[in-house]
PDB file of C-alpha atoms in Angstrom:
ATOM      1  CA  UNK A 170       0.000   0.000   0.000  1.00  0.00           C
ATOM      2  CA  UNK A 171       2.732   2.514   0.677  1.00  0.00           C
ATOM      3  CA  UNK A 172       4.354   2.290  -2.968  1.00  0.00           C
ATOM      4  CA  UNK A 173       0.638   3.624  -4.213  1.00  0.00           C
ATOM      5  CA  UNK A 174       0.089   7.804  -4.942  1.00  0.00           C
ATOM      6  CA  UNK A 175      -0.548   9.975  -1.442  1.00  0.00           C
ATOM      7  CA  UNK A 176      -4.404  10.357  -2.241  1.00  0.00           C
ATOM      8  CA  UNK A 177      -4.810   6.561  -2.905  1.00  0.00           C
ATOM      9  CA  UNK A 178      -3.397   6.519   0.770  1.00  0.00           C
ATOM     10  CA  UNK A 179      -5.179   9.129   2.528  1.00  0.00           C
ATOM     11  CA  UNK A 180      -8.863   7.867   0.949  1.00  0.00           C
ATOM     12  CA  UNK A 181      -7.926   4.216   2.561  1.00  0.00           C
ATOM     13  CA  UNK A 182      -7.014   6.112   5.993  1.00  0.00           C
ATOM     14  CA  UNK A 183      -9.945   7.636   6.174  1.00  0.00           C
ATOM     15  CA  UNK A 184     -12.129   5.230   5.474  1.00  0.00           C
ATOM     16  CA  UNK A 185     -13.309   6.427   2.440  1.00  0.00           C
ATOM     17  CA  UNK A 186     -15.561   4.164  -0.036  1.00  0.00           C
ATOM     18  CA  UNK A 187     -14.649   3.273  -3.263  1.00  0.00           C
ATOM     19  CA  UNK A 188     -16.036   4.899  -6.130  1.00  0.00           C
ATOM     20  CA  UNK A 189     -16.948   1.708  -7.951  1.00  0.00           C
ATOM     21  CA  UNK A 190     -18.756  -0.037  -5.292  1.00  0.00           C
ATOM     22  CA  UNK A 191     -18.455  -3.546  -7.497  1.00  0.00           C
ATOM     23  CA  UNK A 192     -14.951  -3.221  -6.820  1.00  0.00           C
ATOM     24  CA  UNK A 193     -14.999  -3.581  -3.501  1.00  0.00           C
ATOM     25  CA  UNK A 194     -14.968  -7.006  -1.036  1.00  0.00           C
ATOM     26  CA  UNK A 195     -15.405  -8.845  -4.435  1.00  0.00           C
ATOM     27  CA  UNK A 196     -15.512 -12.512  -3.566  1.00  0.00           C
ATOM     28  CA  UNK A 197     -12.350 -13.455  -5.374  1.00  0.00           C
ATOM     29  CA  UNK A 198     -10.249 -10.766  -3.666  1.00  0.00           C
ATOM     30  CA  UNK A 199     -11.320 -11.769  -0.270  1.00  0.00           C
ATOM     31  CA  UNK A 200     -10.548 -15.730  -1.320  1.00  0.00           C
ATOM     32  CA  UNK A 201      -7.106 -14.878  -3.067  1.00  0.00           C
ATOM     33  CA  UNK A 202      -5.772 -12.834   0.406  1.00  0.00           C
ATOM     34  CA  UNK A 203      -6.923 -15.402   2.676  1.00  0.00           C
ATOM     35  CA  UNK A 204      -5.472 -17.851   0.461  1.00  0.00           C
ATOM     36  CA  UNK A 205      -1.925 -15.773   0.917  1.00  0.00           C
ATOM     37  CA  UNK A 206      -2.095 -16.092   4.867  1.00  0.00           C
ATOM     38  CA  UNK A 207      -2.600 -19.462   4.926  1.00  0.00           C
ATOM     39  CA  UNK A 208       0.346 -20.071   2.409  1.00  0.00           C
ATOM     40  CA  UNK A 209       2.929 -17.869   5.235  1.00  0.00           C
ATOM     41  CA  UNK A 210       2.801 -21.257   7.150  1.00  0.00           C
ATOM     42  CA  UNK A 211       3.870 -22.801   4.071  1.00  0.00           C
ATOM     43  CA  UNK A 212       6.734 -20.301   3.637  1.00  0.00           C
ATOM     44  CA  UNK A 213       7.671 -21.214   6.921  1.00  0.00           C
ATOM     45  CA  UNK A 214       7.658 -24.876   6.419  1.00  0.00           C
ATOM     46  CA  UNK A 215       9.690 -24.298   3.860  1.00  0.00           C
ATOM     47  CA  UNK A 216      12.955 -22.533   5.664  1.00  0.00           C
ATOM     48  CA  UNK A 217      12.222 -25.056   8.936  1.00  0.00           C
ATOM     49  CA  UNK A 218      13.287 -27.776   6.480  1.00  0.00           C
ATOM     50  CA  UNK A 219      16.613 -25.632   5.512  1.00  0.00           C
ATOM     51  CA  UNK A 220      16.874 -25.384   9.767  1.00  0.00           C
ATOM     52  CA  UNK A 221      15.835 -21.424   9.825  1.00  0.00           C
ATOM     53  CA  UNK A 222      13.654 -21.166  12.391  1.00  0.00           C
ATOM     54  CA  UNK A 223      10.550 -18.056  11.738  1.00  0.00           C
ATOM     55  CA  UNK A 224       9.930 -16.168  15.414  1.00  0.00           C
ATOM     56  CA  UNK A 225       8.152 -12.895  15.909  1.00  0.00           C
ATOM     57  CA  UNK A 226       4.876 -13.981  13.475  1.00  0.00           C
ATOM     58  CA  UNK A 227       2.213 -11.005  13.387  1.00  0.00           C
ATOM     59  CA  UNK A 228       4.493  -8.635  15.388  1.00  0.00           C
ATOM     60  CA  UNK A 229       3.383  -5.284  15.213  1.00  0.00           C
ATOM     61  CA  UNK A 230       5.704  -2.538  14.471  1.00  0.00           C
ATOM     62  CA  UNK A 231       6.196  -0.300  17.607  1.00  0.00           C
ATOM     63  CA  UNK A 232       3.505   2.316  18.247  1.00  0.00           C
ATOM     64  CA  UNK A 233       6.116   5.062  17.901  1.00  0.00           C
ATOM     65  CA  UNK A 234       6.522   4.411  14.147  1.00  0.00           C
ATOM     66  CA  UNK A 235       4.900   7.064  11.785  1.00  0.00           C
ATOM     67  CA  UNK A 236       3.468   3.876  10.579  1.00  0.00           C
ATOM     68  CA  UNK A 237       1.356   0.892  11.559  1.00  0.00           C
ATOM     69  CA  UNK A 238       1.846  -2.990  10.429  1.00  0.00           C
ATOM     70  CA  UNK A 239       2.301  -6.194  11.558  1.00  0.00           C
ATOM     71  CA  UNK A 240       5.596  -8.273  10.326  1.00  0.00           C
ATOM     72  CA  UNK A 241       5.237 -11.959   8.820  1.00  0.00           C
ATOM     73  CA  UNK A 242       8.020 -12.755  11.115  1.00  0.00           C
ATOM     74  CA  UNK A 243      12.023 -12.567  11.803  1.00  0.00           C
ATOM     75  CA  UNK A 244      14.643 -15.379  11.398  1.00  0.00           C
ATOM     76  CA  UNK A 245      15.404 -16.662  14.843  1.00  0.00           C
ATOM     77  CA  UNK A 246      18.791 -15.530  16.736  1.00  0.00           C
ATOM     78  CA  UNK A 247      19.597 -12.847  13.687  1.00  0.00           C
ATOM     79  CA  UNK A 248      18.706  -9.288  12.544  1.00  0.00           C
ATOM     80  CA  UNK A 249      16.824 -10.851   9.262  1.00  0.00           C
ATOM     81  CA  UNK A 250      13.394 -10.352   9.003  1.00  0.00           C
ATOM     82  CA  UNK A 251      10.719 -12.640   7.219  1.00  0.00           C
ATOM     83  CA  UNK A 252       8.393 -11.540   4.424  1.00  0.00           C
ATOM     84  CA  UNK A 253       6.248 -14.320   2.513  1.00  0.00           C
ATOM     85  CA  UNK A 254       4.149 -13.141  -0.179  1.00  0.00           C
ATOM     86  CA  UNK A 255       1.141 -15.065  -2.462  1.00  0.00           C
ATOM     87  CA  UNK A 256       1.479 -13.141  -6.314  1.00  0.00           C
ATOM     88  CA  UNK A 257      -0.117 -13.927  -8.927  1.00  0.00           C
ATOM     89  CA  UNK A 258       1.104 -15.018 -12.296  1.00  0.00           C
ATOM     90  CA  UNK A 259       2.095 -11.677 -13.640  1.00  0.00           C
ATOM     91  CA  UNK A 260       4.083 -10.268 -10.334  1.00  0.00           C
ATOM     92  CA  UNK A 261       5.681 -13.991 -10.069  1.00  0.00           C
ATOM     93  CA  UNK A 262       6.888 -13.932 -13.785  1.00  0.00           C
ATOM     94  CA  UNK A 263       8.197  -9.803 -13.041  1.00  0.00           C
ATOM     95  CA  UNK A 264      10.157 -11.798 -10.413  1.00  0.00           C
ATOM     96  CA  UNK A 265      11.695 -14.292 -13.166  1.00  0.00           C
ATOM     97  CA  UNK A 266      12.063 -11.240 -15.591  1.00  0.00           C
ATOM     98  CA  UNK A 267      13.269  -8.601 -13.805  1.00  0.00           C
ATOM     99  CA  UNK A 268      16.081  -7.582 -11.064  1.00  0.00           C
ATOM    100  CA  UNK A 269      13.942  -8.058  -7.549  1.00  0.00           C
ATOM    101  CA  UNK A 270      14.066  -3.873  -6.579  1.00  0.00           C
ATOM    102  CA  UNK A 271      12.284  -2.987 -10.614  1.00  0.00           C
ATOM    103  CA  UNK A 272      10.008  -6.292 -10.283  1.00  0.00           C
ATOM    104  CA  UNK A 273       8.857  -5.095  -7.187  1.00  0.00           C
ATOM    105  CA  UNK A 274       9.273  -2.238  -5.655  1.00  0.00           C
ATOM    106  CA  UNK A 275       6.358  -1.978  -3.408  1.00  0.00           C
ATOM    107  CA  UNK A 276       7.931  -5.196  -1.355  1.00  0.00           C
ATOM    108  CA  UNK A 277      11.240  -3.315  -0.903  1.00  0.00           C
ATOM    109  CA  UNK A 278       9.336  -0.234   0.314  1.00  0.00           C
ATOM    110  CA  UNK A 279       7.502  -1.827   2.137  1.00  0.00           C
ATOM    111  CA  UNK A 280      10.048  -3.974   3.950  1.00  0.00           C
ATOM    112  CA  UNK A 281      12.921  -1.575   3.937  1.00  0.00           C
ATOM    113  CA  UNK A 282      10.501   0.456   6.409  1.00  0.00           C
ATOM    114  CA  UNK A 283       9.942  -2.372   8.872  1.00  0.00           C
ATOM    115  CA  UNK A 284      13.637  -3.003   8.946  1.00  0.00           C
ATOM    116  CA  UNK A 285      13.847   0.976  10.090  1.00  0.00           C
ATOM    117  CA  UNK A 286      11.401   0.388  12.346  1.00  0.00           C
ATOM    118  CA  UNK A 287      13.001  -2.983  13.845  1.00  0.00           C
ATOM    119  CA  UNK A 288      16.769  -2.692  13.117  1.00  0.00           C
ATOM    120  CA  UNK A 289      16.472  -5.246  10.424  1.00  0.00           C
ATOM    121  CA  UNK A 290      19.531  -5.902   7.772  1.00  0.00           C
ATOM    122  CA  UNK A 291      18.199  -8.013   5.599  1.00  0.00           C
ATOM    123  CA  UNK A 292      14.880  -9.107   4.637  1.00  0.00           C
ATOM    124  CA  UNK A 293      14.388 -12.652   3.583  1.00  0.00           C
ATOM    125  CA  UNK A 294      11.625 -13.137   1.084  1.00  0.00           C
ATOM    126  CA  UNK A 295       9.586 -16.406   0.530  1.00  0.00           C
ATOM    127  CA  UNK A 296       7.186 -16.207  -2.470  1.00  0.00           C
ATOM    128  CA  UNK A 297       4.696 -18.814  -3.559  1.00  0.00           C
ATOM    129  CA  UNK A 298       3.060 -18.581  -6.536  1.00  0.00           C
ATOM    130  CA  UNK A 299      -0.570 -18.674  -6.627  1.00  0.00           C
ATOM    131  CA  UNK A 300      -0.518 -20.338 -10.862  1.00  0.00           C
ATOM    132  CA  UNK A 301       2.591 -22.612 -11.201  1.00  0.00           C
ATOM    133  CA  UNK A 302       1.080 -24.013 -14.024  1.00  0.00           C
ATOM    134  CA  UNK A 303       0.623 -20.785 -15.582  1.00  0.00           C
ATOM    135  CA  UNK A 304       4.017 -19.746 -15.188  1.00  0.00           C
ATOM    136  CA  UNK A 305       5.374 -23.206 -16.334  1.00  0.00           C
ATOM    137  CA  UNK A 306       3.503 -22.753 -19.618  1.00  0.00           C
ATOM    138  CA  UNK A 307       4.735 -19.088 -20.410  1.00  0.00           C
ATOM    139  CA  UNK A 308       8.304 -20.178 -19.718  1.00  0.00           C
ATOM    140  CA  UNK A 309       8.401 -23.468 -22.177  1.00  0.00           C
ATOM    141  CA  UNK A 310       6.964 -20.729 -24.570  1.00  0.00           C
ATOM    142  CA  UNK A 311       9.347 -18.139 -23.267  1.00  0.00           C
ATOM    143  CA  UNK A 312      12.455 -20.771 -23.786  1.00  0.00           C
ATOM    144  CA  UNK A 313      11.811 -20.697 -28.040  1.00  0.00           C
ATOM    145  CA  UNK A 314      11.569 -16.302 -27.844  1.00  0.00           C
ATOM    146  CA  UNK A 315      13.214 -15.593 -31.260  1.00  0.00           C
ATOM    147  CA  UNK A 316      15.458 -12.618 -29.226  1.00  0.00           C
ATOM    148  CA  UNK A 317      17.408 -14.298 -27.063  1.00  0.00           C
ATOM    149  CA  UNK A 318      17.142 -10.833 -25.015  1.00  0.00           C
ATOM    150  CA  UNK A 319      13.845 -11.914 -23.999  1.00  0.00           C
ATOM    151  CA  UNK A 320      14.590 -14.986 -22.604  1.00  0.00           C
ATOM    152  CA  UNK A 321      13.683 -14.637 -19.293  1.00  0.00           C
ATOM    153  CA  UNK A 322      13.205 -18.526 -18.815  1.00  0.00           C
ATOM    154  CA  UNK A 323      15.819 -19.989 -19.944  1.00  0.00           C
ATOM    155  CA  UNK A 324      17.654 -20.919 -16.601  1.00  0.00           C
ATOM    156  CA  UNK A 325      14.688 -22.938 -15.875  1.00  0.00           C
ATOM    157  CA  UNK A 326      13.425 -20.732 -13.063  1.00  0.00           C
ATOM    158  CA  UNK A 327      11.364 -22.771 -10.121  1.00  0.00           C
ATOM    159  CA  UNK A 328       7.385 -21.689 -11.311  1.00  0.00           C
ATOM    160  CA  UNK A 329       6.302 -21.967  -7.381  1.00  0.00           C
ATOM    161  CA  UNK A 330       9.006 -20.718  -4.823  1.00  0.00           C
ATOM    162  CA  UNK A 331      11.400 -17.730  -5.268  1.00  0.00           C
ATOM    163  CA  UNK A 332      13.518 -16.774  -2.733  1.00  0.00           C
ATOM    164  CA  UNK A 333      15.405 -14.256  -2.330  1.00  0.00           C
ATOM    165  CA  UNK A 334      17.803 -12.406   0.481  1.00  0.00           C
ATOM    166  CA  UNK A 335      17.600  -8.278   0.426  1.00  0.00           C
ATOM    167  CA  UNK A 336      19.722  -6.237   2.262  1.00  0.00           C
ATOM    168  CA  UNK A 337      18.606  -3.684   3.615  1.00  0.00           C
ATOM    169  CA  UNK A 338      22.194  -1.811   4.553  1.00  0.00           C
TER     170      UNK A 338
END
């Protein structure tokens, strides 16, 4: 939310309604972000099975902060904080194409403040995407792109988990 334009921000703070009513609490929304909470405790499977231990879950950031939020969690015994996120096919495949900060930049904002707010160095991400098969299908297509300079598939990129380590120094 912070990455979006300062009116955007201040019309959410205060509550306001959306202009285009059909827009808002539609069905598949609500589904899709509970469907991204449920898949953090898959995230966290995930690193307990390469021994990194998740503490701090649903933390909230300290009530002095100019802003509010609650923290997926923090790597045990270190000064890395957690992040798991559930995007869909086109923000997964910006992950694939792109370098992480252009792909997306509302996930560094975003985490580059909590690491202000909690001393944080790094941020590890866990990502899970919500259409492997999707992705899987647009990079066997993506692997035959006559311009090599659009291969963005060609390493054979995992189509459900991305990973990735940000500092935040």
């Amino acid at each position: 939310m912070l990455y979006r334009c300062a009116r955007q921000n201040a019309y959410y703070m205060a509550g306001t309604p959306h202009s285009n009513p059909n827009q808002q609490g539609r069905l598949d929304s609500t589904i899709t972000a509970e469907q991204g909470r449920v898949m953090e405790d898959v995230s966290v499977r995930i690193l307990a099975k390469r021994d990194i231990v998740v503490v701090n879950r649903q933390k909230e950031l300290p009530a002095d902060f100019p802003m509010t939020g609650h923290i997926d969690g923090e790597i045990d015994g270190t000064t890395i904080g957690f992040e798991h996120k559930h995007p869909g096919r086109y923000d997964f495949i910006r992950l694939l194409k792109y370098p992480f900060e252009e792909a997306v930049p509302g996930y560094v904002l975003q985490t580059v403040s909590y690491g202000a707010a909690l001393g944080w160095t790094d941020t590890l991400f866990v990502m899970l995407a919500q259409d492997a098969s999707g992705i899987r299908g647009e990079a066997a297509v993506n692997r035959h792109a006559k311009n090599p300079e659009r291969r963005w598939a060609e390493l054979g990129p995992n189509p459900k988990v991305f990973i990735k380590q940000l500092d935040l120094t």
